[in-house]
């Protein structure tokens, strides 16, 4: 094989410094999503259901999280599930429901794309393309979103090292897309008391190594709704640039991940509690007004998760 | 959301017994690849380079492994690499080189497919589609190969549980493709003395749970060429239906995984040593004739890996 | 074997609720160490060198950490080291040096005991007996400190589950010693960018399961001094009752764990930063006065770790 | 602190080559236990119950395993148990029962010591002192058995690296005791389908690094009796110098580890099957005669584990 052939096959000399290297932008990168700036002084909270299940569910949840200070809406249309017999998401219909919720609330939308062939369709509806933990090293998919015109939220593989996460980001950056947000979401360890082990060490370590913003998902990182507000405080305290939180208007009926989804009133309480922690570390966080809080409480008197 | 919508989204009631469940075929499944039967009495050895690098390299290696008793040829055309600056494989040209090597030696070809959009192209040249460890839970890809007319070699994710591996296989089976071969290739643990921890426990456990054949990759499972023949014996002793072994005609010049690739003469020696172990557990294994051994030794006098 | 024999061998019927169970003391336990109360509103900081190395080193470090708000002094006299050729601690001489530092500063002393035969000697000098991560399941040692009249700081085994940690505590409680403090100090995972993975999830999970106070060791939990103040904030934010922090008057000359030891000025800065986080979560923390800060800065102008 | 003080504290310059280093005895060490040679051509099988429970149980099991070819008897008198409410072993009475079983069968005895204060007592009855997985880094205990006149069987910590295991052995060797046998017994990983992940990679890796003999415990390495004979074959195939196997005359009534204990007839069958594998890798193994097999089968017609 000639050198030319290797180059044709996609090889290039690695740069002296990775594109993701902190040294390239010591001040850190800010990813702008329709005016919401991730990587700045404000800690950005992205909230919503694990999966989009119905128009009513996504709209109601979107309104609730917005009232409480969420700046973006999350929700899965394409759902990667361990078993093929589990709910796989509403797919294209789910994308449309997300679009509608976005138009009603003004919240930009983050949703997962699992297949290179769907990147174009997801781009039409999403403001941020999410790469899930199971696809962190699906290199063709990384390159495809690297050629898209939308920011990418890249979740750490559940057993990926920090170095591997940076190289996965590099696949995206190398294609030209500079808007990459990294997400720590818990790693797989021997511990079974929690769904995953939330590796908050990864936040300062990533911020030392790369200029890309880093957000934390305490929902998958714990697997238990009552732990989410506590670990969210930890994430903000160690310097996370944002949070990804599962909220469902009725967790006990959720088609996936109900155990780790917050009810809207608990999400509201979490947002209030986070404000002090954010201030203590020189950051700020959007919070609900008293009115909006009252509205939430009155509107939904019958929450039942204990 | 109505029930109909969930069904449209791809959900179905899970069967009482998974399609992969041993109970459905207590005698075990045999996957036939052009007359090579995986899952029968013979332990099938699949050998070849990590990546196809040139016509000379793949042809020479194919001839060598065939002489020593390999029944199928492996070689990567599309290579999943941690860093985007590493050699990514010869891609479509690599597929053609594999085809040629197959026609010269008669060995069926196993090669990886990483992208749903390439399944068709890979099917044209490959006899078995390999799903790599990083894509074990790329569910769209699993479903796409589940609709293909070629057998699938599904590698265990490097931190996937045995249960998750079975569910990944189920994604393929559910689409209609019944020819799935499972591959234990080492898991990620705290141990760093070896590249991965080869989980040979997985072999009897999988064979108890599923009727699908199980092969073992001692090359990735150890990361060290000198361990490969030893762990290959272990794999045969615990009942593996086959082995996936990296062999390179010149490991020190390999563009990837040279450290874990066997030279042809060492592969030859390994094959001889395996015969006794296979017999001891009631299996058999194809071995080189004395002539072929001599031919290999004489033809390649200058191997240098120590 | 008769039932009597099993009972003689030390077996008893397990209680309906473990002695460590939260249900026994829903308000939580407070462990009092010479007036320092661990488990109350104040977050208690325990600081000092990894190992006691000399009179000057321990005295200087003790004075410095006291000035900055530490409430207890840590320091190893008996050091568990991976290799027998590493510094093993000053042993009995180290205990005496700790006693002297305690008398000079008034700080109660925490130090490790590794051998059942040394429990009595360590009790003479220590205010709290530390059980190290490698001995969390040395059950004879647990029982011996369970019979001692000193509180015990029990570090989580580096690959112990939360459940196993609770059972280890139970061994101590069952012997009559009710003053047990649990310590999360990082677990062993596949990640190598940090020395251990600090499992902050363990803090709220332990506090839900047990009434025993929980402290966090961000020094071992990260292995890097620059991460310690950041992860200390995370620990306080998730509700830790205390911190165990390595501080050395001259980290670059430390005989063990210099990489993860803070210089006194950095420890001082950490203590100041923690105050806001503690307040944000309804806790408080002792802090240095302006004068003491100035004193530290002026006295030690030549710190060199970068 | 002066250099002298460090030396007094037990420090010495590390030798150029560890005492355990293969380079010191390239031919490998043989540990002789009353004429049974571990590390030679014969693969030594050590069998017996997890715990000594009664005179009848240990005698019956000892006779059975001897008939089938076991060369040494294992059995726990002091039992390390996760919970303090579990059976803790018969302790000194258990040691005496082991002695009696030894005198009746001629089998040397391996039993665990957990406390420095019990080393002398255990030495009176045991032929080999076992250090359990939870005490692999109880350095005082290692040093104490390093001063004893009995060989030591050192089990790998359940999350210890190979390097840490070698350093633990070094603690023993450094005290003068050269008769150390290493034991791979499964490591802790994310996989829950098996009790531990038996790391057979460790066998060839250890044998490359050290001259000490290496045995494998497939009982703890799998946690399931039906896997034990299969993984025992794997262990012999990769070159283990011996096996440590739990056998109980009545597993369903065992006070500990019944799930992983073989019935005597299954142990007998295992021994027969191992012979061929041993021969295939140039080793041999003691096997039962036809008569003894018959005797076992006739004597115990009512085994019930399925």
PDB file of N, CA and C in Angstrom, chain C residues 1 5-6 9 11-12 14-15 18-19 53-54 80-91 93 115-117 134-135 137-140 144 159 161 164 167 170-171 174 188 255, chain D residues 1 5 9 11-12 14-15 18-19 53-54 80-91 93 115-117 134-135 137-140 144 159 161 164 167 170-171 174 188 255:
ATOM      1  N   UNK C   1     -22.477 -31.343  63.590  1.00  0.00           N
ATOM      2  CA  UNK C   1     -22.215 -30.228  64.526  1.00  0.00           C
ATOM      3  C   UNK C   1     -23.537 -29.809  65.177  1.00  0.00           C
ATOM      4  N   UNK C   5     -22.493 -25.659  69.075  1.00  0.00           N
ATOM      5  CA  UNK C   5     -21.140 -25.410  68.583  1.00  0.00           C
ATOM      6  C   UNK C   5     -21.082 -24.197  67.672  1.00  0.00           C
ATOM      7  N   UNK C   6     -22.080 -24.058  66.829  1.00  0.00           N
ATOM      8  CA  UNK C   6     -22.080 -22.882  65.947  1.00  0.00           C
ATOM      9  C   UNK C   6     -22.142 -21.619  66.797  1.00  0.00           C
ATOM     10  N   UNK C   9     -18.973 -20.756  68.240  1.00  0.00           N
ATOM     11  CA  UNK C   9     -18.047 -20.240  67.233  1.00  0.00           C
ATOM     12  C   UNK C   9     -18.332 -18.776  66.911  1.00  0.00           C
ATOM     13  N   UNK C  11     -21.456 -17.301  66.258  1.00  0.00           N
ATOM     14  CA  UNK C  11     -22.653 -16.979  65.484  1.00  0.00           C
ATOM     15  C   UNK C  11     -23.785 -16.521  66.373  1.00  0.00           C
ATOM     16  N   UNK C  12     -24.578 -15.614  65.855  1.00  0.00           N
ATOM     17  CA  UNK C  12     -25.785 -15.215  66.552  1.00  0.00           C
ATOM     18  C   UNK C  12     -26.824 -14.961  65.486  1.00  0.00           C
ATOM     19  N   UNK C  14     -29.026 -12.835  63.293  1.00  0.00           N
ATOM     20  CA  UNK C  14     -28.957 -11.419  62.921  1.00  0.00           C
ATOM     21  C   UNK C  14     -30.187 -10.685  63.443  1.00  0.00           C
ATOM     22  N   UNK C  15     -30.013  -9.444  63.861  1.00  0.00           N
ATOM     23  CA  UNK C  15     -31.155  -8.664  64.335  1.00  0.00           C
ATOM     24  C   UNK C  15     -32.050  -8.337  63.149  1.00  0.00           C
ATOM     25  N   UNK C  18     -30.103  -4.162  61.003  1.00  0.00           N
ATOM     26  CA  UNK C  18     -28.690  -4.066  61.351  1.00  0.00           C
ATOM     27  C   UNK C  18     -28.502  -2.963  62.394  1.00  0.00           C
ATOM     28  N   UNK C  19     -27.472  -3.118  63.210  1.00  0.00           N
ATOM     29  CA  UNK C  19     -27.165  -2.061  64.177  1.00  0.00           C
ATOM     30  C   UNK C  19     -26.877  -0.743  63.467  1.00  0.00           C
ATOM     31  N   UNK C  53       6.599  11.950  59.433  1.00  0.00           N
ATOM     32  CA  UNK C  53       7.976  11.722  58.969  1.00  0.00           C
ATOM     33  C   UNK C  53       9.022  12.248  59.950  1.00  0.00           C
ATOM     34  N   UNK C  54       8.688  13.300  60.666  1.00  0.00           N
ATOM     35  CA  UNK C  54       9.640  13.858  61.631  1.00  0.00           C
ATOM     36  C   UNK C  54       8.884  14.805  62.555  1.00  0.00           C
ATOM     37  N   UNK C  80       0.487   1.210  55.473  1.00  0.00           N
ATOM     38  CA  UNK C  80       0.356   0.066  54.559  1.00  0.00           C
ATOM     39  C   UNK C  80       0.863   0.468  53.180  1.00  0.00           C
ATOM     40  N   UNK C  81       1.908  -0.154  52.722  1.00  0.00           N
ATOM     41  CA  UNK C  81       2.486   0.206  51.427  1.00  0.00           C
ATOM     42  C   UNK C  81       2.502  -0.995  50.492  1.00  0.00           C
ATOM     43  N   UNK C  82       2.184  -0.776  49.241  1.00  0.00           N
ATOM     44  CA  UNK C  82       2.116  -1.869  48.272  1.00  0.00           C
ATOM     45  C   UNK C  82       3.396  -2.703  48.256  1.00  0.00           C
ATOM     46  N   UNK C  83       4.550  -2.026  48.293  1.00  0.00           N
ATOM     47  CA  UNK C  83       5.821  -2.749  48.225  1.00  0.00           C
ATOM     48  C   UNK C  83       6.535  -2.733  49.570  1.00  0.00           C
ATOM     49  N   UNK C  84       7.185  -3.848  49.921  1.00  0.00           N
ATOM     50  CA  UNK C  84       7.864  -3.910  51.215  1.00  0.00           C
ATOM     51  C   UNK C  84       9.103  -3.027  51.277  1.00  0.00           C
ATOM     52  N   UNK C  85       9.515  -2.503  50.139  1.00  0.00           N
ATOM     53  CA  UNK C  85      10.720  -1.679  50.126  1.00  0.00           C
ATOM     54  C   UNK C  85      10.402  -0.197  50.264  1.00  0.00           C
ATOM     55  N   UNK C  86       9.113   0.151  50.310  1.00  0.00           N
ATOM     56  CA  UNK C  86       8.738   1.554  50.507  1.00  0.00           C
ATOM     57  C   UNK C  86       8.759   1.883  52.000  1.00  0.00           C
ATOM     58  N   UNK C  87       8.839   3.162  52.294  1.00  0.00           N
ATOM     59  CA  UNK C  87       8.794   3.663  53.670  1.00  0.00           C
ATOM     60  C   UNK C  87       7.546   3.128  54.386  1.00  0.00           C
ATOM     61  N   UNK C  88       7.756   2.472  55.508  1.00  0.00           N
ATOM     62  CA  UNK C  88       6.650   1.794  56.196  1.00  0.00           C
ATOM     63  C   UNK C  88       6.105   2.592  57.381  1.00  0.00           C
ATOM     64  N   UNK C  89       6.561   3.801  57.547  1.00  0.00           N
ATOM     65  CA  UNK C  89       6.099   4.599  58.685  1.00  0.00           C
ATOM     66  C   UNK C  89       7.069   4.526  59.849  1.00  0.00           C
ATOM     67  N   UNK C  90       6.958   5.519  60.742  1.00  0.00           N
ATOM     68  CA  UNK C  90       7.855   5.553  61.907  1.00  0.00           C
ATOM     69  C   UNK C  90       7.333   4.693  63.056  1.00  0.00           C
ATOM     70  N   UNK C  91       6.146   4.117  62.863  1.00  0.00           N
ATOM     71  CA  UNK C  91       5.569   3.184  63.831  1.00  0.00           C
ATOM     72  C   UNK C  91       5.453   3.801  65.241  1.00  0.00           C
ATOM     73  N   UNK C  93       7.430   5.335  67.191  1.00  0.00           N
ATOM     74  CA  UNK C  93       7.963   6.697  67.286  1.00  0.00           C
ATOM     75  C   UNK C  93       6.982   7.691  66.653  1.00  0.00           C
ATOM     76  N   UNK C 115      -2.857  -3.903  62.774  1.00  0.00           N
ATOM     77  CA  UNK C 115      -2.588  -5.217  63.345  1.00  0.00           C
ATOM     78  C   UNK C 115      -3.339  -5.306  64.676  1.00  0.00           C
ATOM     79  N   UNK C 116      -3.991  -6.423  64.899  1.00  0.00           N
ATOM     80  CA  UNK C 116      -4.729  -6.608  66.153  1.00  0.00           C
ATOM     81  C   UNK C 116      -3.820  -6.395  67.368  1.00  0.00           C
ATOM     82  N   UNK C 117      -2.540  -6.767  67.227  1.00  0.00           N
ATOM     83  CA  UNK C 117      -1.629  -6.673  68.358  1.00  0.00           C
ATOM     84  C   UNK C 117      -1.226  -5.240  68.698  1.00  0.00           C
ATOM     85  N   UNK C 134      -7.371  -1.220  52.766  1.00  0.00           N
ATOM     86  CA  UNK C 134      -6.940  -2.610  52.515  1.00  0.00           C
ATOM     87  C   UNK C 134      -7.353  -3.550  53.650  1.00  0.00           C
ATOM     88  N   UNK C 135      -7.766  -2.985  54.765  1.00  0.00           N
ATOM     89  CA  UNK C 135      -8.167  -3.825  55.897  1.00  0.00           C
ATOM     90  C   UNK C 135      -9.662  -3.764  56.192  1.00  0.00           C
ATOM     91  N   UNK C 137     -11.992  -5.465  55.292  1.00  0.00           N
ATOM     92  CA  UNK C 137     -12.560  -6.770  55.590  1.00  0.00           C
ATOM     93  C   UNK C 137     -11.574  -7.657  56.351  1.00  0.00           C
ATOM     94  N   UNK C 138     -10.686  -7.041  57.133  1.00  0.00           N
ATOM     95  CA  UNK C 138      -9.857  -7.808  58.069  1.00  0.00           C
ATOM     96  C   UNK C 138     -10.697  -7.935  59.335  1.00  0.00           C
ATOM     97  N   UNK C 139     -11.480  -9.001  59.372  1.00  0.00           N
ATOM     98  CA  UNK C 139     -12.564  -9.062  60.353  1.00  0.00           C
ATOM     99  C   UNK C 139     -12.062  -9.157  61.790  1.00  0.00           C
ATOM    100  N   UNK C 140     -10.907  -9.778  61.998  1.00  0.00           N
ATOM    101  CA  UNK C 140     -10.378  -9.853  63.369  1.00  0.00           C
ATOM    102  C   UNK C 140     -10.007  -8.456  63.864  1.00  0.00           C
ATOM    103  N   UNK C 144     -11.495  -6.312  66.963  1.00  0.00           N
ATOM    104  CA  UNK C 144     -10.612  -5.813  68.014  1.00  0.00           C
ATOM    105  C   UNK C 144     -10.873  -4.319  68.274  1.00  0.00           C
ATOM    106  N   UNK C 159     -12.465  -1.747  46.535  1.00  0.00           N
ATOM    107  CA  UNK C 159     -13.473  -2.329  45.648  1.00  0.00           C
ATOM    108  C   UNK C 159     -14.614  -2.935  46.453  1.00  0.00           C
ATOM    109  N   UNK C 161     -18.354  -2.894  47.979  1.00  0.00           N
ATOM    110  CA  UNK C 161     -19.672  -2.309  47.736  1.00  0.00           C
ATOM    111  C   UNK C 161     -20.126  -1.572  48.987  1.00  0.00           C
ATOM    112  N   UNK C 164     -21.144  -4.008  51.585  1.00  0.00           N
ATOM    113  CA  UNK C 164     -20.026  -4.616  52.313  1.00  0.00           C
ATOM    114  C   UNK C 164     -19.448  -3.649  53.349  1.00  0.00           C
ATOM    115  N   UNK C 167     -21.645  -3.819  56.343  1.00  0.00           N
ATOM    116  CA  UNK C 167     -21.409  -5.037  57.122  1.00  0.00           C
ATOM    117  C   UNK C 167     -20.083  -4.970  57.883  1.00  0.00           C
ATOM    118  N   UNK C 170     -20.763  -3.111  60.830  1.00  0.00           N
ATOM    119  CA  UNK C 170     -21.559  -3.943  61.739  1.00  0.00           C
ATOM    120  C   UNK C 170     -20.657  -4.817  62.624  1.00  0.00           C
ATOM    121  N   UNK C 171     -19.549  -5.286  62.054  1.00  0.00           N
ATOM    122  CA  UNK C 171     -18.597  -6.072  62.859  1.00  0.00           C
ATOM    123  C   UNK C 171     -18.109  -5.270  64.066  1.00  0.00           C
ATOM    124  N   UNK C 174     -21.163  -4.483  66.559  1.00  0.00           N
ATOM    125  CA  UNK C 174     -21.609  -5.694  67.255  1.00  0.00           C
ATOM    126  C   UNK C 174     -20.753  -5.987  68.485  1.00  0.00           C
ATOM    127  N   UNK C 188     -11.882   1.571  42.946  1.00  0.00           N
ATOM    128  CA  UNK C 188     -11.040   1.157  41.819  1.00  0.00           C
ATOM    129  C   UNK C 188     -11.930   0.860  40.614  1.00  0.00           C
ATOM    130  N   UNK C 255       7.561  11.514  51.891  1.00  0.00           N
ATOM    131  CA  UNK C 255       8.005  10.136  51.701  1.00  0.00           C
ATOM    132  C   UNK C 255       6.901   9.263  51.113  1.00  0.00           C
TER     133      UNK C 255
ATOM    134  N   UNK D   1      13.803  13.548  60.245  1.00  0.00           N
ATOM    135  CA  UNK D   1      14.094  12.133  60.455  1.00  0.00           C
ATOM    136  C   UNK D   1      15.399  11.775  59.751  1.00  0.00           C
ATOM    137  N   UNK D   5      16.643   6.274  60.955  1.00  0.00           N
ATOM    138  CA  UNK D   5      15.299   6.041  61.479  1.00  0.00           C
ATOM    139  C   UNK D   5      14.412   5.364  60.451  1.00  0.00           C
ATOM    140  N   UNK D   9      12.642   1.772  60.795  1.00  0.00           N
ATOM    141  CA  UNK D   9      11.207   1.605  60.580  1.00  0.00           C
ATOM    142  C   UNK D   9      10.910   0.500  59.572  1.00  0.00           C
ATOM    143  N   UNK D  11      12.525  -0.035  56.468  1.00  0.00           N
ATOM    144  CA  UNK D  11      12.830   0.203  55.067  1.00  0.00           C
ATOM    145  C   UNK D  11      14.171  -0.391  54.692  1.00  0.00           C
ATOM    146  N   UNK D  12      14.266  -0.846  53.452  1.00  0.00           N
ATOM    147  CA  UNK D  12      15.542  -1.264  52.920  1.00  0.00           C
ATOM    148  C   UNK D  12      15.544  -0.871  51.461  1.00  0.00           C
ATOM    149  N   UNK D  14      15.326  -1.488  47.780  1.00  0.00           N
ATOM    150  CA  UNK D  14      14.778  -2.627  47.019  1.00  0.00           C
ATOM    151  C   UNK D  14      15.901  -3.280  46.232  1.00  0.00           C
ATOM    152  N   UNK D  15      15.865  -4.612  46.108  1.00  0.00           N
ATOM    153  CA  UNK D  15      16.884  -5.304  45.318  1.00  0.00           C
ATOM    154  C   UNK D  15      16.672  -4.973  43.848  1.00  0.00           C
ATOM    155  N   UNK D  18      13.158  -8.169  42.136  1.00  0.00           N
ATOM    156  CA  UNK D  18      12.349  -8.631  43.265  1.00  0.00           C
ATOM    157  C   UNK D  18      12.720 -10.080  43.593  1.00  0.00           C
ATOM    158  N   UNK D  19      12.542 -10.448  44.858  1.00  0.00           N
ATOM    159  CA  UNK D  19      12.797 -11.841  45.237  1.00  0.00           C
ATOM    160  C   UNK D  19      11.886 -12.785  44.456  1.00  0.00           C
ATOM    161  N   UNK D  53     -17.155 -28.168  59.195  1.00  0.00           N
ATOM    162  CA  UNK D  53     -18.416 -28.009  59.917  1.00  0.00           C
ATOM    163  C   UNK D  53     -18.603 -29.049  61.017  1.00  0.00           C
ATOM    164  N   UNK D  54     -18.060 -30.230  60.798  1.00  0.00           N
ATOM    165  CA  UNK D  54     -18.190 -31.291  61.806  1.00  0.00           C
ATOM    166  C   UNK D  54     -17.182 -32.389  61.486  1.00  0.00           C
ATOM    167  N   UNK D  80     -13.603 -15.884  56.995  1.00  0.00           N
ATOM    168  CA  UNK D  80     -13.918 -14.466  56.810  1.00  0.00           C
ATOM    169  C   UNK D  80     -15.269 -14.355  56.123  1.00  0.00           C
ATOM    170  N   UNK D  81     -16.224 -13.754  56.782  1.00  0.00           N
ATOM    171  CA  UNK D  81     -17.575 -13.655  56.212  1.00  0.00           C
ATOM    172  C   UNK D  81     -18.005 -12.200  56.140  1.00  0.00           C
ATOM    173  N   UNK D  82     -18.662 -11.838  55.073  1.00  0.00           N
ATOM    174  CA  UNK D  82     -19.092 -10.451  54.866  1.00  0.00           C
ATOM    175  C   UNK D  82     -19.894  -9.919  56.050  1.00  0.00           C
ATOM    176  N   UNK D  83     -20.795 -10.730  56.570  1.00  0.00           N
ATOM    177  CA  UNK D  83     -21.648 -10.274  57.670  1.00  0.00           C
ATOM    178  C   UNK D  83     -21.266 -10.953  58.984  1.00  0.00           C
ATOM    179  N   UNK D  84     -21.325 -10.202  60.082  1.00  0.00           N
ATOM    180  CA  UNK D  84     -20.933 -10.799  61.365  1.00  0.00           C
ATOM    181  C   UNK D  84     -21.936 -11.818  61.878  1.00  0.00           C
ATOM    182  N   UNK D  85     -23.088 -11.902  61.242  1.00  0.00           N
ATOM    183  CA  UNK D  85     -24.120 -12.835  61.700  1.00  0.00           C
ATOM    184  C   UNK D  85     -24.040 -14.176  60.981  1.00  0.00           C
ATOM    185  N   UNK D  86     -23.131 -14.288  60.000  1.00  0.00           N
ATOM    186  CA  UNK D  86     -22.956 -15.563  59.298  1.00  0.00           C
ATOM    187  C   UNK D  86     -22.027 -16.467  60.103  1.00  0.00           C
ATOM    188  N   UNK D  87     -22.090 -17.741  59.814  1.00  0.00           N
ATOM    189  CA  UNK D  87     -21.227 -18.744  60.437  1.00  0.00           C
ATOM    190  C   UNK D  87     -19.763 -18.338  60.263  1.00  0.00           C
ATOM    191  N   UNK D  88     -19.043 -18.246  61.383  1.00  0.00           N
ATOM    192  CA  UNK D  88     -17.672 -17.734  61.338  1.00  0.00           C
ATOM    193  C   UNK D  88     -16.615 -18.846  61.388  1.00  0.00           C
ATOM    194  N   UNK D  89     -17.042 -20.073  61.300  1.00  0.00           N
ATOM    195  CA  UNK D  89     -16.087 -21.180  61.364  1.00  0.00           C
ATOM    196  C   UNK D  89     -15.992 -21.740  62.767  1.00  0.00           C
ATOM    197  N   UNK D  90     -15.465 -22.981  62.839  1.00  0.00           N
ATOM    198  CA  UNK D  90     -15.344 -23.635  64.153  1.00  0.00           C
ATOM    199  C   UNK D  90     -14.054 -23.240  64.872  1.00  0.00           C
ATOM    200  N   UNK D  91     -13.237 -22.462  64.218  1.00  0.00           N
ATOM    201  CA  UNK D  91     -12.003 -21.912  64.801  1.00  0.00           C
ATOM    202  C   UNK D  91     -11.071 -23.015  65.339  1.00  0.00           C
ATOM    203  N   UNK D  93     -11.439 -25.523  67.241  1.00  0.00           N
ATOM    204  CA  UNK D  93     -11.983 -26.873  67.099  1.00  0.00           C
ATOM    205  C   UNK D  93     -11.870 -27.347  65.650  1.00  0.00           C
ATOM    206  N   UNK D 115      -5.417 -13.706  61.377  1.00  0.00           N
ATOM    207  CA  UNK D 115      -5.010 -12.805  62.451  1.00  0.00           C
ATOM    208  C   UNK D 115      -3.564 -13.141  62.823  1.00  0.00           C
ATOM    209  N   UNK D 116      -2.741 -12.109  62.962  1.00  0.00           N
ATOM    210  CA  UNK D 116      -1.340 -12.343  63.334  1.00  0.00           C
ATOM    211  C   UNK D 116      -1.234 -13.176  64.609  1.00  0.00           C
ATOM    212  N   UNK D 117      -2.191 -12.997  65.527  1.00  0.00           N
ATOM    213  CA  UNK D 117      -2.114 -13.690  66.809  1.00  0.00           C
ATOM    214  C   UNK D 117      -2.412 -15.178  66.698  1.00  0.00           C
ATOM    215  N   UNK D 134      -9.314 -11.268  51.046  1.00  0.00           N
ATOM    216  CA  UNK D 134      -9.565  -9.998  51.744  1.00  0.00           C
ATOM    217  C   UNK D 134      -8.352  -9.538  52.556  1.00  0.00           C
ATOM    218  N   UNK D 135      -7.391 -10.432  52.748  1.00  0.00           N
ATOM    219  CA  UNK D 135      -6.197 -10.080  53.526  1.00  0.00           C
ATOM    220  C   UNK D 135      -4.930 -10.008  52.677  1.00  0.00           C
ATOM    221  N   UNK D 137      -3.563  -7.732  51.252  1.00  0.00           N
ATOM    222  CA  UNK D 137      -2.729  -6.584  51.586  1.00  0.00           C
ATOM    223  C   UNK D 137      -2.790  -6.257  53.082  1.00  0.00           C
ATOM    224  N   UNK D 138      -3.004  -7.284  53.914  1.00  0.00           N
ATOM    225  CA  UNK D 138      -2.849  -7.114  55.357  1.00  0.00           C
ATOM    226  C   UNK D 138      -1.377  -7.369  55.647  1.00  0.00           C
ATOM    227  N   UNK D 139      -0.607  -6.291  55.566  1.00  0.00           N
ATOM    228  CA  UNK D 139       0.845  -6.460  55.484  1.00  0.00           C
ATOM    229  C   UNK D 139       1.467  -7.034  56.748  1.00  0.00           C
ATOM    230  N   UNK D 140       0.867  -6.765  57.894  1.00  0.00           N
ATOM    231  CA  UNK D 140       1.406  -7.348  59.121  1.00  0.00           C
ATOM    232  C   UNK D 140       1.224  -8.863  59.121  1.00  0.00           C
ATOM    233  N   UNK D 144       4.021 -11.803  59.178  1.00  0.00           N
ATOM    234  CA  UNK D 144       4.003 -12.834  60.215  1.00  0.00           C
ATOM    235  C   UNK D 144       4.113 -14.232  59.594  1.00  0.00           C
ATOM    236  N   UNK D 159      -9.709  -7.421  43.977  1.00  0.00           N
ATOM    237  CA  UNK D 159      -9.472  -6.356  43.003  1.00  0.00           C
ATOM    238  C   UNK D 159      -8.005  -5.958  42.984  1.00  0.00           C
ATOM    239  N   UNK D 161      -4.281  -5.984  41.411  1.00  0.00           N
ATOM    240  CA  UNK D 161      -3.598  -6.203  40.140  1.00  0.00           C
ATOM    241  C   UNK D 161      -2.551  -7.298  40.318  1.00  0.00           C
ATOM    242  N   UNK D 164       0.322  -5.983  42.236  1.00  0.00           N
ATOM    243  CA  UNK D 164       0.103  -5.935  43.681  1.00  0.00           C
ATOM    244  C   UNK D 164       0.220  -7.316  44.315  1.00  0.00           C
ATOM    245  N   UNK D 167       3.847  -8.016  44.775  1.00  0.00           N
ATOM    246  CA  UNK D 167       4.403  -7.276  45.909  1.00  0.00           C
ATOM    247  C   UNK D 167       3.929  -7.864  47.244  1.00  0.00           C
ATOM    248  N   UNK D 170       6.092 -10.610  47.864  1.00  0.00           N
ATOM    249  CA  UNK D 170       7.412 -10.099  48.238  1.00  0.00           C
ATOM    250  C   UNK D 170       7.499  -9.827  49.740  1.00  0.00           C
ATOM    251  N   UNK D 171       6.406  -9.369  50.335  1.00  0.00           N
ATOM    252  CA  UNK D 171       6.381  -9.152  51.787  1.00  0.00           C
ATOM    253  C   UNK D 171       6.702 -10.451  52.533  1.00  0.00           C
ATOM    254  N   UNK D 174      10.450 -11.659  51.712  1.00  0.00           N
ATOM    255  CA  UNK D 174      11.448 -10.788  52.344  1.00  0.00           C
ATOM    256  C   UNK D 174      11.703 -11.185  53.805  1.00  0.00           C
ATOM    257  N   UNK D 188     -13.095  -9.050  40.779  1.00  0.00           N
ATOM    258  CA  UNK D 188     -14.379  -8.349  40.815  1.00  0.00           C
ATOM    259  C   UNK D 188     -14.502  -7.447  39.592  1.00  0.00           C
ATOM    260  N   UNK D 255     -22.835 -24.868  55.297  1.00  0.00           N
ATOM    261  CA  UNK D 255     -23.059 -23.624  56.029  1.00  0.00           C
ATOM    262  C   UNK D 255     -22.505 -22.416  55.278  1.00  0.00           C
TER     263      UNK D 255
END
